[in-house]
Amino acid sequence: MKHPIYFLSLTVLFTLISISSNGQTNFRPGYYINYNLDTIFGQIDYRSELRNGKICLFRTGPESEEVRFEPGDIRSYRFDPGKYYITKWVETDGQERFVFAEYLVNGIADLYYYRNEQTDHYFIETEDGRLVELNNEEIIVRRDGRTHTTSTNRHIGLLKATFSDCPEIQTNLESAQLSHKSLINLTSDYHHYVCNGEQCIIYEKDIPAVRLTFAPVAGAGLSSLSFSESNLLGRPSAFKSSPSPFVGVQLQASLPRINEKFSVQLETGVARNNYATQTTTEEYWRIISYDASINANSWQSSLALKYTFPKGGFRPTIAAGGQSAFYFNQESGYTKTVDDNGTVTIEEEDYMPVATPQWGAMVQLGLDYHLLKNIVFFTNFRYQYSKGIDFDFQATTAIHSLSLVLGTYF
């Protein structure tokens, strides 16, 4: 195959799609409670907040049959320790339905959270059993001849009405936000002011909508460079590199409320590339030899979709995406030696048309080491392919590389 990167990229992407669609399970200790108030312990499949609000996949053990519960089939279920979901009849987006709402705060007023395909939903339930959705709609208004978008802040009014018997927190309600952290704090503060000794239980700490992790990275690789569709050295030639060092930074972004296994990986850094080749050809009675070298720095960047297997201290990863390379501080050239039946002539050229920029793709296999709290060490082995054209010489440069990268997420 002329460009194996295309085959590898498609293979990885189809693997990722297959993993996502087949729904690799992630069972964790937990239990569910039925409507007879019986508690059944076992393991529950941990997924995104969207999936957890729709389905509870339960088994009593690794070898047992899996049982699927939908909202209304059971009273509640919980990961032990961790998230707690309870069946609730709610009205969202003009429709009434049973959902598994996440139980955030158990107090004088209970706080629930539910996510559907469109947005997040928060609900307050008071002692009289009323379930109030907190929302903040955006409306379009015309003012001074112009159209503006503004927020209704309806959730603030609803909170003030619900917590009207607690003047101590009324001022804080003015800055209430529709987020786990803000609403958990306000609901628990309300409980502490109005409750006579009963403990307020917070089941879930704040989970960020976006999680960003930063990592310094370093590594080295081997690559080959070729001038395809060109015979600069008498014939198409492949340059082999010595080990190329690389240093840079990596940023990983994920949406833990939606899917904690998928993330976007952005990496950028500088590498030093040294290529060399020697070729010899015979033309009748002449022997023509080329001794060529290319030395250049490159600014390399990649953007990839990454999948992390969720279990254990050692977690395999797989990623695929695009990459770019910009070459600078190039020093290149070749020496051409012609032996014409004993008469030797030497020509020198101080330039080789290495195209910049170059664009391509990458695939990556890795391993994350969760050995310390909040610090993750990782190793990535990747294959990269990039291509560019020098329009002055009409020479296409293609580069294949294999590299090993080490880093630490903070």
Coordinates of C-alpha atoms in Angstrom, one line a residue:
M1 CA 0.0 0.0 0.0
K2 CA 1.5 3.3 -1.0
H3 CA 0.3 5.2 2.1
P4 CA -0.3 2.8 5.0
I5 CA -1.3 5.6 7.2
Y6 CA -4.7 5.8 5.6
F7 CA -5.4 2.2 6.3
L8 CA -4.2 2.5 9.9
S9 CA -6.2 5.7 10.5
L10 CA -9.4 4.1 9.2
T11 CA -8.7 1.0 11.3
V12 CA -8.3 3.0 14.5
L13 CA -11.3 5.2 13.8
F14 CA -13.6 2.2 13.1
T15 CA -12.3 0.6 16.3
L16 CA -13.2 3.8 18.3
I17 CA -16.7 3.8 16.7
S18 CA -17.1 0.2 17.4
I19 CA -16.1 0.6 21.0
S20 CA -18.5 3.5 21.4
S21 CA -21.5 1.9 19.7
N22 CA -21.0 -1.5 21.3
G23 CA -20.8 0.3 24.6
Q24 CA -17.9 -1.3 26.5
T25 CA -19.0 -2.0 30.0
N26 CA -17.5 -0.4 33.1
F27 CA -19.0 -2.3 36.1
R28 CA -18.4 -0.8 39.5
P29 CA -19.7 -1.9 43.0
G30 CA -23.2 -0.7 43.7
Y31 CA -26.7 -1.6 44.6
Y32 CA -30.3 -0.9 43.7
I33 CA -33.5 -0.5 45.7
N34 CA -36.8 -1.9 44.5
Y35 CA -40.3 -0.7 45.4
N36 CA -40.4 -3.2 48.3
L37 CA -37.5 -1.3 49.7
D38 CA -35.2 -4.4 49.3
T39 CA -31.5 -3.5 48.7
I40 CA -29.8 -5.8 46.2
F41 CA -26.0 -5.5 46.1
G42 CA -23.8 -6.2 43.0
Q43 CA -22.2 -4.3 40.2
I44 CA -23.6 -1.4 38.0
D45 CA -22.3 -0.3 34.6
Y46 CA -20.9 3.2 35.0
R47 CA -21.5 5.5 32.0
S48 CA -22.0 9.1 31.1
E49 CA -24.6 11.2 32.9
L50 CA -26.8 11.0 29.8
R51 CA -26.7 7.2 29.8
N52 CA -27.0 6.9 33.6
G53 CA -30.2 8.9 33.5
K54 CA -31.8 6.4 31.2
I55 CA -30.6 2.9 32.1
C56 CA -29.3 0.9 35.0
L57 CA -27.4 -2.2 33.9
F58 CA -27.0 -4.4 36.9
R59 CA -25.3 -7.8 37.7
T60 CA -24.7 -9.6 40.9
G61 CA -21.2 -10.6 39.9
P62 CA -18.7 -10.8 37.0
E63 CA -20.1 -14.2 35.8
S64 CA -23.8 -13.4 36.3
E65 CA -26.4 -12.4 33.8
E66 CA -26.9 -8.6 33.3
V67 CA -30.3 -7.1 34.1
R68 CA -31.4 -3.9 32.5
F69 CA -33.6 -1.5 34.5
E70 CA -35.3 1.6 33.1
P71 CA -36.7 4.5 35.1
G72 CA -39.8 3.3 36.9
D73 CA -38.6 -0.3 37.1
I74 CA -36.7 0.3 40.4
R75 CA -36.9 3.0 43.0
S76 CA -33.2 3.9 42.9
Y77 CA -29.6 2.8 42.4
R78 CA -26.2 3.9 43.6
F79 CA -22.5 3.4 42.9
D80 CA -20.9 2.5 46.2
P81 CA -19.4 4.9 46.9
G82 CA -20.5 7.5 44.3
K83 CA -23.4 8.8 42.3
Y84 CA -26.9 8.1 43.5
Y85 CA -29.9 8.0 41.1
I86 CA -33.6 7.9 42.0
T87 CA -36.6 7.4 39.8
K88 CA -38.5 10.7 39.4
W89 CA -41.5 11.8 37.3
V90 CA -40.4 15.1 35.7
E91 CA -41.5 17.5 33.0
T92 CA -38.7 18.7 30.7
D93 CA -39.0 20.3 27.3
G94 CA -42.8 20.0 27.4
Q95 CA -42.8 16.2 28.0
E96 CA -43.5 14.3 31.2
R97 CA -41.5 11.1 31.8
F98 CA -39.8 8.9 34.3
V99 CA -36.1 9.5 34.6
F100 CA -33.2 8.4 36.8
A101 CA -32.4 11.8 38.4
E102 CA -29.1 12.1 40.2
Y103 CA -29.6 12.8 43.9
L104 CA -27.2 15.6 44.8
V105 CA -28.5 16.8 48.2
N106 CA -30.7 15.1 50.7
G107 CA -32.0 17.7 53.2
I108 CA -35.0 19.8 54.1
A109 CA -35.0 20.6 50.4
D110 CA -33.7 17.9 48.0
L111 CA -31.7 18.7 44.9
Y112 CA -31.7 16.6 41.8
Y113 CA -29.9 16.7 38.5
Y114 CA -30.8 15.2 35.1
R115 CA -29.2 15.5 31.7
N116 CA -30.9 14.8 28.4
E117 CA -29.7 15.2 24.8
Q118 CA -30.3 18.9 24.8
T119 CA -29.3 20.4 28.2
D120 CA -28.9 20.1 31.9
H121 CA -31.9 20.1 34.3
Y122 CA -31.9 20.9 38.0
F123 CA -34.8 20.2 40.3
I124 CA -35.6 21.3 43.9
E125 CA -38.0 19.2 46.0
T126 CA -39.4 20.7 49.2
E127 CA -40.9 19.0 52.2
D128 CA -44.4 19.1 50.8
G129 CA -43.2 17.0 47.8
R130 CA -43.3 19.8 45.1
L131 CA -40.7 19.3 42.4
V132 CA -39.6 22.6 40.9
E133 CA -37.3 22.8 37.9
L134 CA -34.8 25.6 38.0
N135 CA -34.2 27.1 34.6
N136 CA -32.7 30.2 33.0
E137 CA -34.1 30.9 29.5
E138 CA -32.5 33.3 27.1
I139 CA -34.9 35.7 25.3
I140 CA -34.5 38.2 22.5
V141 CA -35.5 41.8 23.2
R142 CA -35.4 45.0 21.2
R143 CA -33.9 48.0 22.9
D144 CA -32.9 51.3 21.3
G145 CA -33.6 49.9 17.9
R146 CA -31.3 47.0 18.4
T147 CA -31.8 43.3 19.1
H148 CA -30.3 41.9 22.3
T149 CA -30.2 38.5 23.9
T150 CA -30.7 38.4 27.7
S151 CA -31.3 35.8 30.4
T152 CA -34.5 35.6 32.4
N153 CA -32.7 34.4 35.5
R154 CA -35.9 32.6 36.4
H155 CA -34.0 30.2 38.6
I156 CA -33.1 33.0 41.0
G157 CA -36.8 33.8 41.5
L158 CA -37.7 30.2 42.0
L159 CA -35.0 29.7 44.6
K160 CA -36.1 32.8 46.5
A161 CA -39.6 31.6 46.6
T162 CA -38.6 28.1 47.6
F163 CA -36.2 29.3 50.3
S164 CA -38.3 32.3 51.4
D165 CA -38.3 31.1 55.0
C166 CA -34.6 31.5 55.2
P167 CA -33.6 35.2 55.1
E168 CA -30.0 34.4 55.8
I169 CA -29.3 33.2 52.3
Q170 CA -31.5 35.6 50.2
T171 CA -28.5 37.8 49.3
N172 CA -26.5 34.8 48.1
L173 CA -29.4 33.7 45.9
E174 CA -28.8 36.7 43.7
S175 CA -25.6 35.1 42.3
A176 CA -27.0 31.6 42.0
Q177 CA -25.8 29.7 39.0
L178 CA -27.2 26.6 37.3
S179 CA -24.2 24.4 38.3
H180 CA -23.5 21.6 40.7
K181 CA -21.3 23.6 42.9
S182 CA -23.5 26.7 43.2
L183 CA -26.8 24.8 43.8
I184 CA -25.3 22.2 46.2
N185 CA -23.8 25.0 48.3
L186 CA -27.1 27.0 48.5
T187 CA -29.2 24.0 49.2
S188 CA -27.0 22.7 52.0
D189 CA -26.7 26.3 53.5
Y190 CA -30.5 26.4 53.5
H191 CA -30.7 23.1 55.3
H192 CA -28.2 24.2 58.0
Y193 CA -30.2 27.4 58.7
V194 CA -33.7 25.9 59.0
C195 CA -33.0 22.3 60.2
N196 CA -33.1 21.4 63.9
G197 CA -30.2 19.0 64.0
E198 CA -30.9 16.6 61.1
Q199 CA -27.8 16.0 59.0
C200 CA -27.7 17.2 55.4
I201 CA -26.3 14.5 53.0
I202 CA -24.4 15.6 49.9
Y203 CA -24.2 12.6 47.6
E204 CA -22.1 14.1 44.8
K205 CA -19.4 16.7 44.7
D206 CA -19.1 19.1 41.8
I207 CA -18.1 17.6 38.5
P208 CA -16.7 20.1 36.0
A209 CA -18.5 20.4 32.7
V210 CA -15.0 20.5 31.0
R211 CA -11.9 18.9 32.5
L212 CA -8.5 20.2 31.3
T213 CA -5.2 18.5 32.1
F214 CA -1.8 19.8 31.1
A215 CA 1.4 17.7 30.6
P216 CA 5.0 18.4 29.6
V217 CA 6.2 15.8 27.2
A218 CA 9.5 14.6 25.8
G219 CA 10.4 11.8 23.4
A220 CA 12.4 10.7 20.4
G221 CA 11.7 9.0 17.1
L222 CA 13.0 7.6 13.9
S223 CA 11.6 8.7 10.5
S224 CA 12.2 8.5 6.8
L225 CA 11.9 11.3 4.2
S226 CA 11.4 10.8 0.5
F227 CA 11.0 13.1 -2.5
S228 CA 8.2 11.4 -4.4
E229 CA 7.4 12.4 -8.0
S230 CA 10.9 13.8 -8.2
N231 CA 14.3 12.5 -9.2
L232 CA 16.5 15.1 -7.4
L233 CA 19.2 12.6 -6.8
G234 CA 18.9 10.8 -10.0
R235 CA 16.0 8.7 -8.8
P236 CA 13.5 8.9 -6.0
S237 CA 15.4 8.4 -2.8
A238 CA 14.6 7.8 0.9
F239 CA 16.4 9.6 3.6
K240 CA 16.9 7.8 7.0
S241 CA 17.0 9.8 10.2
S242 CA 19.1 9.5 13.3
P243 CA 17.1 9.6 16.6
S244 CA 15.2 12.8 16.6
P245 CA 14.5 14.4 20.1
F246 CA 11.2 16.1 20.8
V247 CA 10.0 18.4 23.7
G248 CA 6.7 20.0 24.0
V249 CA 3.4 20.3 25.9
Q250 CA 0.1 18.4 25.7
L251 CA -3.4 19.6 26.6
Q252 CA -6.2 17.1 27.1
A253 CA -9.8 18.2 27.3
S254 CA -12.8 16.0 28.2
L255 CA -16.4 16.3 29.1
P256 CA -16.8 14.1 32.2
R257 CA -20.5 14.7 32.5
I258 CA -21.1 13.3 29.1
N259 CA -18.4 10.7 28.6
E260 CA -15.3 10.3 30.7
K261 CA -13.5 7.9 28.4
F262 CA -13.3 10.1 25.3
S263 CA -11.1 13.2 25.3
V264 CA -9.4 15.6 22.8
Q265 CA -5.6 15.6 22.8
L266 CA -3.7 18.7 21.6
E267 CA 0.0 18.5 21.5
T268 CA 2.7 20.9 20.2
G269 CA 6.4 21.1 20.4
V270 CA 9.8 21.3 18.7
A271 CA 11.9 18.5 17.2
R272 CA 15.4 18.3 15.7
N273 CA 15.6 16.2 12.5
N274 CA 18.7 14.9 10.8
Y275 CA 18.4 13.0 7.6
A276 CA 21.0 11.4 5.3
T277 CA 21.2 9.2 2.3
Q278 CA 23.8 7.8 -0.2
T279 CA 22.9 6.5 -3.6
T280 CA 24.9 5.1 -6.5
T281 CA 23.7 4.6 -10.1
E282 CA 25.4 3.4 -13.2
E283 CA 24.7 4.9 -16.6
Y284 CA 26.6 3.0 -19.3
W285 CA 30.3 3.6 -18.4
R286 CA 29.6 6.3 -15.8
I287 CA 29.1 5.8 -12.1
I288 CA 27.1 8.6 -10.4
S289 CA 27.0 8.9 -6.6
Y290 CA 25.1 11.2 -4.3
D291 CA 25.8 12.0 -0.7
A292 CA 23.0 14.1 0.7
S293 CA 21.9 15.4 4.1
I294 CA 19.1 17.4 5.6
N295 CA 19.2 19.0 9.0
A296 CA 16.3 21.1 10.2
N297 CA 14.2 22.0 13.2
S298 CA 10.4 21.4 13.0
W299 CA 7.5 22.7 14.9
Q300 CA 5.0 19.8 15.2
S301 CA 1.4 19.9 16.3
S302 CA -1.3 17.2 16.4
L303 CA -5.0 17.1 17.3
A304 CA -6.5 13.7 18.1
L305 CA -9.5 12.0 19.5
K306 CA -8.4 9.8 22.4
Y307 CA -10.1 6.8 24.1
T308 CA -9.0 5.7 27.5
F309 CA -10.0 2.3 28.9
P310 CA -11.5 3.2 32.3
K311 CA -10.4 0.5 34.7
G312 CA -7.3 0.0 36.9
G313 CA -4.1 1.8 37.7
F314 CA -2.7 1.0 34.2
R315 CA -5.1 2.1 31.5
P316 CA -4.5 1.5 27.8
T317 CA -5.3 4.4 25.4
I318 CA -5.8 4.7 21.7
A319 CA -6.0 7.9 19.6
A320 CA -6.2 9.0 16.0
G321 CA -6.2 12.5 14.4
G322 CA -4.4 15.0 12.2
Q323 CA -1.0 16.6 12.5
S324 CA 1.1 19.4 10.9
A325 CA 4.8 20.2 10.8
F326 CA 6.6 23.5 10.0
Y327 CA 10.3 23.2 9.2
F328 CA 12.8 26.0 9.9
N329 CA 16.5 26.5 10.2
Q330 CA 17.1 24.1 7.4
E331 CA 20.6 23.2 6.3
S332 CA 20.6 20.8 3.4
G333 CA 22.5 19.9 0.3
Y334 CA 24.3 17.1 -1.6
T335 CA 27.5 16.2 -3.2
K336 CA 27.3 14.6 -6.6
T337 CA 30.3 12.5 -7.8
V338 CA 30.6 11.3 -11.4
D339 CA 33.2 8.7 -12.3
D340 CA 33.3 8.9 -16.1
N341 CA 35.6 6.0 -17.0
G342 CA 38.2 7.2 -14.6
T343 CA 37.6 10.9 -14.9
V344 CA 36.0 12.1 -11.7
T345 CA 34.0 15.3 -11.4
I346 CA 32.4 16.6 -8.2
E347 CA 29.4 18.9 -7.9
E348 CA 27.9 20.4 -4.8
E349 CA 24.5 21.8 -4.1
D350 CA 23.6 23.6 -0.8
Y351 CA 19.8 23.2 -1.0
M352 CA 17.2 20.5 -0.9
P353 CA 13.5 21.4 -1.4
V354 CA 12.0 20.1 1.9
A355 CA 8.4 21.3 1.7
T356 CA 6.9 23.3 4.5
P357 CA 4.3 23.2 5.9
Q358 CA 3.4 19.6 5.9
W359 CA 0.0 18.1 6.8
G360 CA -0.9 14.5 7.6
A361 CA -2.3 12.1 10.2
M362 CA -1.3 10.1 13.2
V363 CA -2.3 7.0 15.1
Q364 CA -1.3 6.3 18.7
L365 CA -1.3 3.5 21.3
G366 CA -0.5 4.4 24.8
L367 CA -0.7 3.6 28.5
D368 CA -1.7 5.9 31.4
Y369 CA -0.3 5.1 34.8
H370 CA -2.6 6.2 37.6
L371 CA -0.1 5.8 40.4
L372 CA -0.4 9.0 42.4
K373 CA -3.5 11.1 43.3
N374 CA -4.1 13.8 40.6
I375 CA -0.9 12.9 38.8
V376 CA -0.9 10.6 35.7
F377 CA 2.2 9.3 34.0
F378 CA 1.8 8.2 30.4
T379 CA 3.7 6.6 27.5
N380 CA 2.6 7.0 23.9
F381 CA 3.8 5.1 20.9
R382 CA 2.7 6.7 17.7
Y383 CA 3.0 6.5 13.9
Q384 CA 2.8 9.8 11.9
Y385 CA 2.6 10.6 8.2
S386 CA 2.9 14.0 6.7
K387 CA 3.2 15.4 3.2
G388 CA 3.9 18.8 1.5
I389 CA 4.8 20.3 -1.8
D390 CA 7.7 22.6 -2.7
F391 CA 6.1 24.5 -5.6
D392 CA 9.3 26.1 -6.8
F393 CA 10.8 22.6 -7.5
Q394 CA 7.5 20.8 -7.9
A395 CA 8.9 18.3 -5.4
T396 CA 6.6 16.4 -3.0
T397 CA 8.1 15.6 0.4
A398 CA 6.6 12.7 2.4
I399 CA 7.7 11.8 5.9
H400 CA 6.9 8.6 7.9
S401 CA 7.9 8.4 11.5
L402 CA 7.7 6.2 14.6
S403 CA 8.1 7.9 18.0
L404 CA 7.9 7.2 21.7
V405 CA 6.6 10.1 24.0
L406 CA 6.7 10.3 27.8
G407 CA 4.8 12.8 29.9
T408 CA 3.0 13.6 33.1
Y409 CA -0.5 15.0 33.5
F410 CA -1.2 17.5 36.2

